[in-house]
Coordinates of N, CA and C in Angstrom, one line a residue:
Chain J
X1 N 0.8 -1.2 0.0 CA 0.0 0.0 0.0 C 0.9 1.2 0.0
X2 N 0.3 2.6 -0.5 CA 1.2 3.5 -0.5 C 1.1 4.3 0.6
X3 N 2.1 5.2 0.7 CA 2.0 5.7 2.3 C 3.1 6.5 2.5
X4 N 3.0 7.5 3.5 CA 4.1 8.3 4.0 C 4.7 7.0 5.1
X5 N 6.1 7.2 5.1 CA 6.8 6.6 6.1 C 7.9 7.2 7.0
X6 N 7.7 7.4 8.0 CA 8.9 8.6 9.2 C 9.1 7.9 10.1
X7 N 10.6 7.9 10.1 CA 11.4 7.4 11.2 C 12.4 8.0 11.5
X8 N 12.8 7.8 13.1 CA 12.3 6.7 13.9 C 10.9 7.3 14.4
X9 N 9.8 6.3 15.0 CA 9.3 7.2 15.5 C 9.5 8.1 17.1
X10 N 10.3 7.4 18.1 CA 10.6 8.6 19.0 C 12.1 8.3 18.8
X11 N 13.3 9.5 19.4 CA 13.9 10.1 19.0 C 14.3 10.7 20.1
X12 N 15.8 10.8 20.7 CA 16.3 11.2 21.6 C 17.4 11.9 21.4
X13 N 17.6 12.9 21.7 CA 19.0 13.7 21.2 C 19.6 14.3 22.5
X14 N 20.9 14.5 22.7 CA 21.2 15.3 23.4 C 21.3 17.1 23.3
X15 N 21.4 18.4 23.8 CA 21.3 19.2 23.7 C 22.8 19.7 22.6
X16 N 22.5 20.4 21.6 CA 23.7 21.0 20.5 C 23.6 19.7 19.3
X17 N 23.5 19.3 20.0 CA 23.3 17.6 18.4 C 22.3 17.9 17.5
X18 N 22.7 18.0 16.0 CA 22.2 17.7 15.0 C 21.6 16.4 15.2
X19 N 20.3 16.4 14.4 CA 19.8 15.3 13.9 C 18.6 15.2 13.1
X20 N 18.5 14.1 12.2 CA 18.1 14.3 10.7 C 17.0 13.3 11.2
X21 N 15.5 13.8 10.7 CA 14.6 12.9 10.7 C 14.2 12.6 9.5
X22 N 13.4 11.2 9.0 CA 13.3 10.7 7.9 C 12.1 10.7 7.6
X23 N 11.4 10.9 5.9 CA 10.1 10.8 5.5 C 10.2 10.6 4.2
X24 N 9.7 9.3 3.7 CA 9.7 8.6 2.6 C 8.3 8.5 1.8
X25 N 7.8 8.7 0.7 CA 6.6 8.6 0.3 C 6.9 7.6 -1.0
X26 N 5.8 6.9 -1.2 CA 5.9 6.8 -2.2 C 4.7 6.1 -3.3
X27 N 3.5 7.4 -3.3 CA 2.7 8.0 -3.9 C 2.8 8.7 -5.0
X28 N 4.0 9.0 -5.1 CA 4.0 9.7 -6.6 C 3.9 11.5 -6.3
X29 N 3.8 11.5 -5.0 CA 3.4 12.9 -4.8 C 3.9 14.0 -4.9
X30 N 3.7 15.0 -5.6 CA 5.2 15.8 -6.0 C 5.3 16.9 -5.0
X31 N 4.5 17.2 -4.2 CA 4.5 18.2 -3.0 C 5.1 17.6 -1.6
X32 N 5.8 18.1 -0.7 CA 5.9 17.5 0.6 C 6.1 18.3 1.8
X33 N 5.8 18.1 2.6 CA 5.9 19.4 3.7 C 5.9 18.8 5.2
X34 N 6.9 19.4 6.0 CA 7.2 19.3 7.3 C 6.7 20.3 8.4
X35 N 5.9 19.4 9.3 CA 5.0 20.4 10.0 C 5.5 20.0 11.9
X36 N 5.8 21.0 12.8 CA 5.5 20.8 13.6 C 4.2 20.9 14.4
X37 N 4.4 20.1 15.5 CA 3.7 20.2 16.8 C 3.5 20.7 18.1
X38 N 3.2 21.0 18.6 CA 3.6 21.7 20.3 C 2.3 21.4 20.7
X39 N 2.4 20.9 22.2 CA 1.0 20.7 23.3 C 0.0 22.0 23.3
X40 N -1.5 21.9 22.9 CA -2.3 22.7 23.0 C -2.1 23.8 21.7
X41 N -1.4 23.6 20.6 CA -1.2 24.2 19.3 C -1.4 23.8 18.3
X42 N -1.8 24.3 17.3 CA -1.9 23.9 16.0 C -0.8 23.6 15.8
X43 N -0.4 22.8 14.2 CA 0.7 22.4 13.5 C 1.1 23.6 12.8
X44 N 2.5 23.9 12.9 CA 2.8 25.1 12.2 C 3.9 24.2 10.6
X45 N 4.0 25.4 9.9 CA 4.5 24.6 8.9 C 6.0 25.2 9.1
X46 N 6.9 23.7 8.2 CA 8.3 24.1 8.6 C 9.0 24.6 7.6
X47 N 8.9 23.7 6.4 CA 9.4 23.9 5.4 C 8.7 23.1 4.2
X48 N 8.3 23.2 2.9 CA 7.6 22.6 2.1 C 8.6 22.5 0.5
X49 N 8.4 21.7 -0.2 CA 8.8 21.4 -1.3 C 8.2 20.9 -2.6
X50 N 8.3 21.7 -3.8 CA 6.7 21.5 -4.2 C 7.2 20.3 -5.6
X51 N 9.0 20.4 -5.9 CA 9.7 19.9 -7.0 C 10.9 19.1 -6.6
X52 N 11.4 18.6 -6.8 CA 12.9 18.5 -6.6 C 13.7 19.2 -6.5
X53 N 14.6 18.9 -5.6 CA 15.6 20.4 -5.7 C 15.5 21.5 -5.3
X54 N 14.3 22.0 -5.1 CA 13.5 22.6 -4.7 C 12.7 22.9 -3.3
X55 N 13.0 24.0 -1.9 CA 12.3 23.9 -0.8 C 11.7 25.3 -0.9
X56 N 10.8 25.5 0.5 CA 10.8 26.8 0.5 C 10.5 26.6 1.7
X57 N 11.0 28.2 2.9 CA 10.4 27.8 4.0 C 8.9 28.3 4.4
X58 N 8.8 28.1 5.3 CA 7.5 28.0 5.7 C 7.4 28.9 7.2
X59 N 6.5 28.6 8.3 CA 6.8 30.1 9.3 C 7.3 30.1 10.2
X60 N 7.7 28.8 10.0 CA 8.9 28.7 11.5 C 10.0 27.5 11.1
X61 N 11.0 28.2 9.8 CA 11.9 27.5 9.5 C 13.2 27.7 10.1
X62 N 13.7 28.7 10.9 CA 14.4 28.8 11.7 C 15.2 27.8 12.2
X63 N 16.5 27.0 12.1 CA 17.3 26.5 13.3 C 16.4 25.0 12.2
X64 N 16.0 24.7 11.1 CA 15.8 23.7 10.5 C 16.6 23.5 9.1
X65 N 16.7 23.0 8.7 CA 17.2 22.6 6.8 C 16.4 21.3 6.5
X66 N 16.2 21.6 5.2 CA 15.7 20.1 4.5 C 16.5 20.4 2.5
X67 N 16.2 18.9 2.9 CA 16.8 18.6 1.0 C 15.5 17.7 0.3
X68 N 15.8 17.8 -1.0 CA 15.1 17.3 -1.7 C 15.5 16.8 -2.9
X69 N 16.0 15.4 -3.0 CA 16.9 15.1 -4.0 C 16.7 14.6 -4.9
X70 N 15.9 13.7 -4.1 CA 14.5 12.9 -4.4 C 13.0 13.0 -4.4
X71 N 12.5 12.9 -5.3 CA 10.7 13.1 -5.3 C 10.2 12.6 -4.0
X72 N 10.8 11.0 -3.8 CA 10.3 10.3 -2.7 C 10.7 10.7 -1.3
X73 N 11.6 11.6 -1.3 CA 12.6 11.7 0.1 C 12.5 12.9 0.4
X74 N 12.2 13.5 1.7 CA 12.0 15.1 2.2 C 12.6 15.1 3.4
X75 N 13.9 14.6 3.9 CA 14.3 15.3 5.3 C 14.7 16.2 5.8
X76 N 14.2 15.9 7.2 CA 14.2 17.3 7.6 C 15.4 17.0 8.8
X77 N 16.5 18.0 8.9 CA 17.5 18.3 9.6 C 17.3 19.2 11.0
X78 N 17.0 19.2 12.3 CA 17.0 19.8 12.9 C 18.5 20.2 14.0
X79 N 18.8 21.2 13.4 CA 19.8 21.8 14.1 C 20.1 22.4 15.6
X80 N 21.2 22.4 16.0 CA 21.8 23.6 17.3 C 21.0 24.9 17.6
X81 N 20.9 25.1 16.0 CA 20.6 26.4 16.1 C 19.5 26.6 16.5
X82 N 18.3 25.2 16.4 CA 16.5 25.3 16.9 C 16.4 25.4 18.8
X83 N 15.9 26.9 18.8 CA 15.8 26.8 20.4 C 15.2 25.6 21.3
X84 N 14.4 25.2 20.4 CA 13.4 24.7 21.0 C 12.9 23.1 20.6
X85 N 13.5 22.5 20.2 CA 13.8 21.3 19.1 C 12.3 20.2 19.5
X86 N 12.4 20.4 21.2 CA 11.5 19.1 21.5 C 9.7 19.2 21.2
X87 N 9.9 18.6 20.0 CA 8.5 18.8 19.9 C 7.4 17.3 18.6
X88 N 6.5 17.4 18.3 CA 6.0 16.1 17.6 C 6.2 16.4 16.0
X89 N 6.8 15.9 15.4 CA 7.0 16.6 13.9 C 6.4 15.4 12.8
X90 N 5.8 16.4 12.2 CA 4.7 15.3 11.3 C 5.2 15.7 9.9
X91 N 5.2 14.5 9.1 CA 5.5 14.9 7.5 C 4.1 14.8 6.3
X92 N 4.0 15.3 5.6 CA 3.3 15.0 4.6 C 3.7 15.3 3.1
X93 N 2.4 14.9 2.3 CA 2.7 15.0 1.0 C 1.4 15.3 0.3
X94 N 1.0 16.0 -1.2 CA 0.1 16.2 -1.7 C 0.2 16.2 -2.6
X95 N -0.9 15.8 -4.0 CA -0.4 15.8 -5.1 C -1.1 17.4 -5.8
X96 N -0.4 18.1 -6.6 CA -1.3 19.0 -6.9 C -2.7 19.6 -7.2
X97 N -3.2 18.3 -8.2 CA -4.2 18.3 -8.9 C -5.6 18.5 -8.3
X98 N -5.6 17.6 -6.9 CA -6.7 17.8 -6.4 C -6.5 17.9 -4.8
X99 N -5.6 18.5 -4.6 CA -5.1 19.2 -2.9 C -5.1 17.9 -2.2
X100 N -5.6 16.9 -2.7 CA -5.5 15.9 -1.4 C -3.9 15.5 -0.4
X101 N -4.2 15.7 0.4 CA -3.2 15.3 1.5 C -3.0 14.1 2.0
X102 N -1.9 13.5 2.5 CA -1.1 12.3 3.1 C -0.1 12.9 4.1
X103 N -0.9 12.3 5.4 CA 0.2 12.7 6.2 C 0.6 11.5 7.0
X104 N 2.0 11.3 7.5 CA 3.0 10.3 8.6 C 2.2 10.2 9.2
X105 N 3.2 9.0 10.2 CA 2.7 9.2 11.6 C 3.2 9.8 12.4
X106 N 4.3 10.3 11.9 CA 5.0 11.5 12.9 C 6.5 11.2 13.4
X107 N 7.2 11.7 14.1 CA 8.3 11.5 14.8 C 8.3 12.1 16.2
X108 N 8.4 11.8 17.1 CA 8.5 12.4 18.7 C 9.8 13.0 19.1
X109 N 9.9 13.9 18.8 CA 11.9 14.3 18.8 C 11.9 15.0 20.7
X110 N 12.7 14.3 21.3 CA 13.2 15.2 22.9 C 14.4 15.4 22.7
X111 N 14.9 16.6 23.1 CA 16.0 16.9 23.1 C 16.6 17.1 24.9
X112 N 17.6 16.3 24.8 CA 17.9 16.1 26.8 C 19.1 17.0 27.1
Chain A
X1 N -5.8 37.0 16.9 CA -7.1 36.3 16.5 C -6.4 34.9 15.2
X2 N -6.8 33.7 16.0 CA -6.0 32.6 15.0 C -7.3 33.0 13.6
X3 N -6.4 32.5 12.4 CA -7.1 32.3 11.0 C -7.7 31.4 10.8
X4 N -7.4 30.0 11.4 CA -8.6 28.8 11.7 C -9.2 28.9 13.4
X5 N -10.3 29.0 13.9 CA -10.6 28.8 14.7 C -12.0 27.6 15.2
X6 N -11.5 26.6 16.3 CA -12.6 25.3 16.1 C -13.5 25.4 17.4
X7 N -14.5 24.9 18.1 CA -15.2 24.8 19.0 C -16.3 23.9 18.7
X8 N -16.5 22.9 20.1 CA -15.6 23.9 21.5 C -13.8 23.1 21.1
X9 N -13.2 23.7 22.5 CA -11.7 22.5 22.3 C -12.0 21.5 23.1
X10 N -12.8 21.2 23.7 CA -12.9 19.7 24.1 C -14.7 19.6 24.6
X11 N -14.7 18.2 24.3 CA -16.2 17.6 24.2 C -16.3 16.4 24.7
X12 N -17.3 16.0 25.5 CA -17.1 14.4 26.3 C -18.9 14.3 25.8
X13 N -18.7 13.1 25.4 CA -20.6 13.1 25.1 C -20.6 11.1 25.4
X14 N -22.0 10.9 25.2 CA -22.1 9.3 26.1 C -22.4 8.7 24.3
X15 N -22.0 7.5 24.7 CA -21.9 6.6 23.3 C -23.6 6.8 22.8
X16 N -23.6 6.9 21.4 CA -24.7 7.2 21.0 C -25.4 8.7 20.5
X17 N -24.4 9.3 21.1 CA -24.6 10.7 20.9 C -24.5 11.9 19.4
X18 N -25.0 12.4 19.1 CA -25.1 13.0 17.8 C -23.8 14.2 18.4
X19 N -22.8 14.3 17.4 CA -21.6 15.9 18.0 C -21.4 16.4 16.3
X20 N -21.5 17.3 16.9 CA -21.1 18.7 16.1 C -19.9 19.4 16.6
X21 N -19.1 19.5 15.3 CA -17.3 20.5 15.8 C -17.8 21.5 14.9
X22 N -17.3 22.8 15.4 CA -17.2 24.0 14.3 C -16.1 24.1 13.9
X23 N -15.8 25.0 12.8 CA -14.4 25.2 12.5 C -14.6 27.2 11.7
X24 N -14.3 27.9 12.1 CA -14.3 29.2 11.2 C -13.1 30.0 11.0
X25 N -13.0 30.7 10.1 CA -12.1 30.9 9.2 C -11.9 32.1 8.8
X26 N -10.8 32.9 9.1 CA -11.0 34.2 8.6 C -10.2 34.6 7.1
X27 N -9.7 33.3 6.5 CA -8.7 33.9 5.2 C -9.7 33.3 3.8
X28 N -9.3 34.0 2.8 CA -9.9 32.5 1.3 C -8.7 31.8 1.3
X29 N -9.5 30.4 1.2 CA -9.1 29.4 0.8 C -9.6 28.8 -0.3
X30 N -8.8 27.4 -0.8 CA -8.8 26.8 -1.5 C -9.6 25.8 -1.4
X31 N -9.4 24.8 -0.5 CA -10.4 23.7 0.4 C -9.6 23.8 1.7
X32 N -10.9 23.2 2.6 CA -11.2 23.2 3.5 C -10.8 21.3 4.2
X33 N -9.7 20.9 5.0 CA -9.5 19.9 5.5 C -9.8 19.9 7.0
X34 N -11.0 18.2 7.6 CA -10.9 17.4 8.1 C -10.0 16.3 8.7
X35 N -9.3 16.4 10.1 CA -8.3 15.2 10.2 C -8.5 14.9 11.8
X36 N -8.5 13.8 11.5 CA -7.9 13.3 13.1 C -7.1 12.3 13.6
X37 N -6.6 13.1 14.8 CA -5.3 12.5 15.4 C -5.6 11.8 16.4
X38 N -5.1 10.5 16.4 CA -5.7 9.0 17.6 C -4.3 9.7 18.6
X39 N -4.3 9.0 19.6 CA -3.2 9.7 20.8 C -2.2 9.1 20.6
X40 N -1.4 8.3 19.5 CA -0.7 7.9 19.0 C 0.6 9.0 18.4
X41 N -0.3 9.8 17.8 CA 0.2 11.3 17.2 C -0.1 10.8 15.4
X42 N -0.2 9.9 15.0 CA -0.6 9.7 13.5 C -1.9 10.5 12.9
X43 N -1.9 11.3 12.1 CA -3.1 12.0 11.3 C -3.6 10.9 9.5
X44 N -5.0 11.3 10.1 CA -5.9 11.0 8.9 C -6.4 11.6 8.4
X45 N -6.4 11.7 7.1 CA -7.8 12.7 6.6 C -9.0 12.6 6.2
X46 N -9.8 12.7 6.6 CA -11.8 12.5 6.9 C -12.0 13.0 6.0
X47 N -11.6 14.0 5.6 CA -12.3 14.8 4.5 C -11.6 16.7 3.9
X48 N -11.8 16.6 2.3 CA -11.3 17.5 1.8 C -12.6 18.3 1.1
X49 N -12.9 19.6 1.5 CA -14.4 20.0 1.1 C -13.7 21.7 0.4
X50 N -14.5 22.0 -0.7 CA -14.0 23.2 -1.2 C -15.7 23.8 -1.4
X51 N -16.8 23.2 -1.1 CA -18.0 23.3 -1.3 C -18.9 22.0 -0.8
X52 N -20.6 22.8 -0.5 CA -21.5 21.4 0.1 C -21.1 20.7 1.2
X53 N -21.3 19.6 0.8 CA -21.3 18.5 1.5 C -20.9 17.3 1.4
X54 N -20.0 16.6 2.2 CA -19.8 15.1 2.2 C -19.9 14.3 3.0
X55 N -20.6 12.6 2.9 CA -21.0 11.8 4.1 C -19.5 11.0 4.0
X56 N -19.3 10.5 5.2 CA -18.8 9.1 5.0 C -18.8 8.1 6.3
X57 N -19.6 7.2 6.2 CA -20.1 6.3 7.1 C -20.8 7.4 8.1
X58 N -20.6 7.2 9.2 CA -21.3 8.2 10.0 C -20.8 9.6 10.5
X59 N -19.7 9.8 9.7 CA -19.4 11.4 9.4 C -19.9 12.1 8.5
X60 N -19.9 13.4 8.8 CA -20.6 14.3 7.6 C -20.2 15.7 7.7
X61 N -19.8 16.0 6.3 CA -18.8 17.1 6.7 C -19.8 18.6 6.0
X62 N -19.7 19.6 6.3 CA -20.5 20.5 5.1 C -19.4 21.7 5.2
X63 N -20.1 22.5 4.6 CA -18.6 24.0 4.2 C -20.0 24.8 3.8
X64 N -19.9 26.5 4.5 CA -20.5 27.1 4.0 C -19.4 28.2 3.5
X65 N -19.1 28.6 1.7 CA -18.3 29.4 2.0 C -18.2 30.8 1.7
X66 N -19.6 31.5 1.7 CA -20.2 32.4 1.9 C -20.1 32.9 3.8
X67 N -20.1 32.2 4.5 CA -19.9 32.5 6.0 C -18.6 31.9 6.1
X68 N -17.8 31.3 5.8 CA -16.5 31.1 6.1 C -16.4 30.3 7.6
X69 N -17.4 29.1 7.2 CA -17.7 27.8 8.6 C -17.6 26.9 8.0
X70 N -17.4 25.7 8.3 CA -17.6 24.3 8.4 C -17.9 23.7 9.6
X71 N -18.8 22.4 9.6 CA -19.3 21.3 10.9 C -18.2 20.1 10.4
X72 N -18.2 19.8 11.2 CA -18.3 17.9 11.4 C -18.9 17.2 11.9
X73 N -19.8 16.6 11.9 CA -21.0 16.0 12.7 C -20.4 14.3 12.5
X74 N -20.9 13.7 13.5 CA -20.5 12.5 13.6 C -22.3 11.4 14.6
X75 N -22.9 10.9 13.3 CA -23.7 9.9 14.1 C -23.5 9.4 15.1
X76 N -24.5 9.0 15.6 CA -24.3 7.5 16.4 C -22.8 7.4 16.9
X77 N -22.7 8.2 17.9 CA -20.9 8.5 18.1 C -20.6 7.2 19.2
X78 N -19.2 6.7 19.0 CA -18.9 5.0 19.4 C -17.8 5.7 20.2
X79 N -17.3 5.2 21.1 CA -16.2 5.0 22.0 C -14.8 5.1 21.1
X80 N -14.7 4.9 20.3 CA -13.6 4.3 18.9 C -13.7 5.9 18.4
X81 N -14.3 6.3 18.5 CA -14.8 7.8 17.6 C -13.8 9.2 18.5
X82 N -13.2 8.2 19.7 CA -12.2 9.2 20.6 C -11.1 10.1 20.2
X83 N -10.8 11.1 19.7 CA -9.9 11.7 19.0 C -9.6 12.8 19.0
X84 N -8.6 13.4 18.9 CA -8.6 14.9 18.4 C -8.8 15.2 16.9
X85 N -9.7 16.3 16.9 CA -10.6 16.2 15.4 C -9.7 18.0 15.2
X86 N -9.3 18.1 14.2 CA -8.8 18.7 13.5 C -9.0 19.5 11.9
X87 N -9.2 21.1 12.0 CA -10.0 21.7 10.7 C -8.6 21.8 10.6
X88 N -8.5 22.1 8.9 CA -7.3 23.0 8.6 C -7.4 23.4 6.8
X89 N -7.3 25.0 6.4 CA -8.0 25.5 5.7 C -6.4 25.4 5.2
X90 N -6.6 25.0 3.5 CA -5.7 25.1 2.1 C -5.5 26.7 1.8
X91 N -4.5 26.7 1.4 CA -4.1 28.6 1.3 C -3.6 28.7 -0.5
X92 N -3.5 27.5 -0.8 CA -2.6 27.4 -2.0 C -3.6 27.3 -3.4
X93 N -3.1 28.2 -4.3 CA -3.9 27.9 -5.8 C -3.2 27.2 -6.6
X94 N -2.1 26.7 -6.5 CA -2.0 25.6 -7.5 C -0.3 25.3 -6.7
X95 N 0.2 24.4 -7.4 CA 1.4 23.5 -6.7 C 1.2 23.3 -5.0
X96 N 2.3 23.0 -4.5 CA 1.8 23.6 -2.9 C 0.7 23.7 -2.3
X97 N 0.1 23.2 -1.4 CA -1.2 23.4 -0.7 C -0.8 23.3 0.5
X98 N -0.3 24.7 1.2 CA -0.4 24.6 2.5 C -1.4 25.3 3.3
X99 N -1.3 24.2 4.5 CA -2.4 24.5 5.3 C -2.0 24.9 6.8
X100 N -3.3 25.4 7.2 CA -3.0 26.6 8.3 C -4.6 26.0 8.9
X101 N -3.6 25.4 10.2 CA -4.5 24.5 11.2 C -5.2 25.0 12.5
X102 N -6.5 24.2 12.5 CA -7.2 25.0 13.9 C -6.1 24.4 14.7
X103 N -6.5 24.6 16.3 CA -6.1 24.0 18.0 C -6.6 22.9 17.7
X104 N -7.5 22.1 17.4 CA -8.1 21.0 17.4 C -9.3 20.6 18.3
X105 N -10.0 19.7 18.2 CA -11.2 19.4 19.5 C -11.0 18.3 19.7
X106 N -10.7 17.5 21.5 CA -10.3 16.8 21.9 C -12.3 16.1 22.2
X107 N -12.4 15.4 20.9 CA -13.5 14.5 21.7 C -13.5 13.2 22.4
X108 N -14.1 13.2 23.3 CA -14.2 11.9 24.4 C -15.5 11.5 24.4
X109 N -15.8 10.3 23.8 CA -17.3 9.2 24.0 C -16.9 8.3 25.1
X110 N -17.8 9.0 26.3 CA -17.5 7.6 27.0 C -19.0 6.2 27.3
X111 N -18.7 5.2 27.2 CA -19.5 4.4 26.9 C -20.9 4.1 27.6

């Protein structure tokens, strides 16, 4: 079946540590987009990619990077530089045509 | 003032029970998304509405978008139906559809 896939799902890092979360589709979807989470908040968006090669950020890309090398692959890199790293990070994908959306099941990132 | 806003944010109703979520909206959009999140943290999508109305099993979704509202109504609500239910309004006219999410509504059927 087709599907978003993110791993790991929880995730432990120490404080200053880089670390790269993973999100695989493979739907054919040519849009993809990384959204966080925070307790009692909406999902803000992180960074989105609508082509290959291709990102753009989104409203709270700050202290993040992502690549896009692959249609199927959208990682997202969370850096030193994110104050605030510990949070539920969900990926998705959509195809243009008809806005439908596909989203993960998420990642649980704590930062100790 | 958030650009999606839903009500109420949390609802406990007894199995059986007919529930209504609102969702209103201060921007245009493109369509209008339905999701919910099991305590898991994994999202589904119920439903994508740009106009009218859509059933599915015993959900039913409508969009008025002359008043800039949508419901989610849920029949015969089951124990299993526990979730955080989730609006979130499309901003994008073509490539990209990003979306800009309510708080969500934590509903609880208890049996």
């Amino acid at each position: 079946d087709g599907g978003i896939t993110q791993s790991p799902k929880y995730l432990f890092r120490k404080e200053g540590q880089n670390v790269t979360l993973s999100c695989e589709q493979n739907l054919n979807h040519d849009a993809m987009y990384w959204y966080r989470q925070d307790p009692g908040q909406g999902l803000r968006l992180i960074y989105y990619s609508q082509i290959v090669n291709d990102f753009q950020k989104g409203d709270i890309a700050e202290g993040y990077s992502v690549s896009r090398e692959k249609k199927e692959s959208f990682p997202l890199t969370v850096t030193s530089a994110q104050k605030n790293p510990t949070a539920f990070y969900l990926c998705a994908s959509s195809i243009w045509s008809n806005y439908g959306y596909t989203f993960g099941s998420g990642t649980r990132l704590t930062v100790v | 003032k958030n650009e999606v806003e839903q009500s109420p944010q949390n609802l406990t109703a007894q199995e059986g029970e007919f529930i209504t979520i609102n969702c209103s909206y201060s921007v245009g959009i493109s369509a209008l998304h339905w999701l919910q999140q099991h305590p898991g943290g994994g999202i589904v999508s119920l439903f994508m509405l740009s106009s009218g109305k859509k059933k599915h099993g015993r959900l039913i979704a409508t969009i008025n978008i002359q008043e800039k509202h949508s419901s989610l109504h849920i029949t015969a609500s089951h124990p299993r139906d526990s979730a955080v239910y989730i609006c979130a309004v499309g901003r994008g006219i073509q490539g990209a559809q990003k979306l800009v999410f309510g708080q969500g509504t934590r509903l609880t059927i208890n049996p």
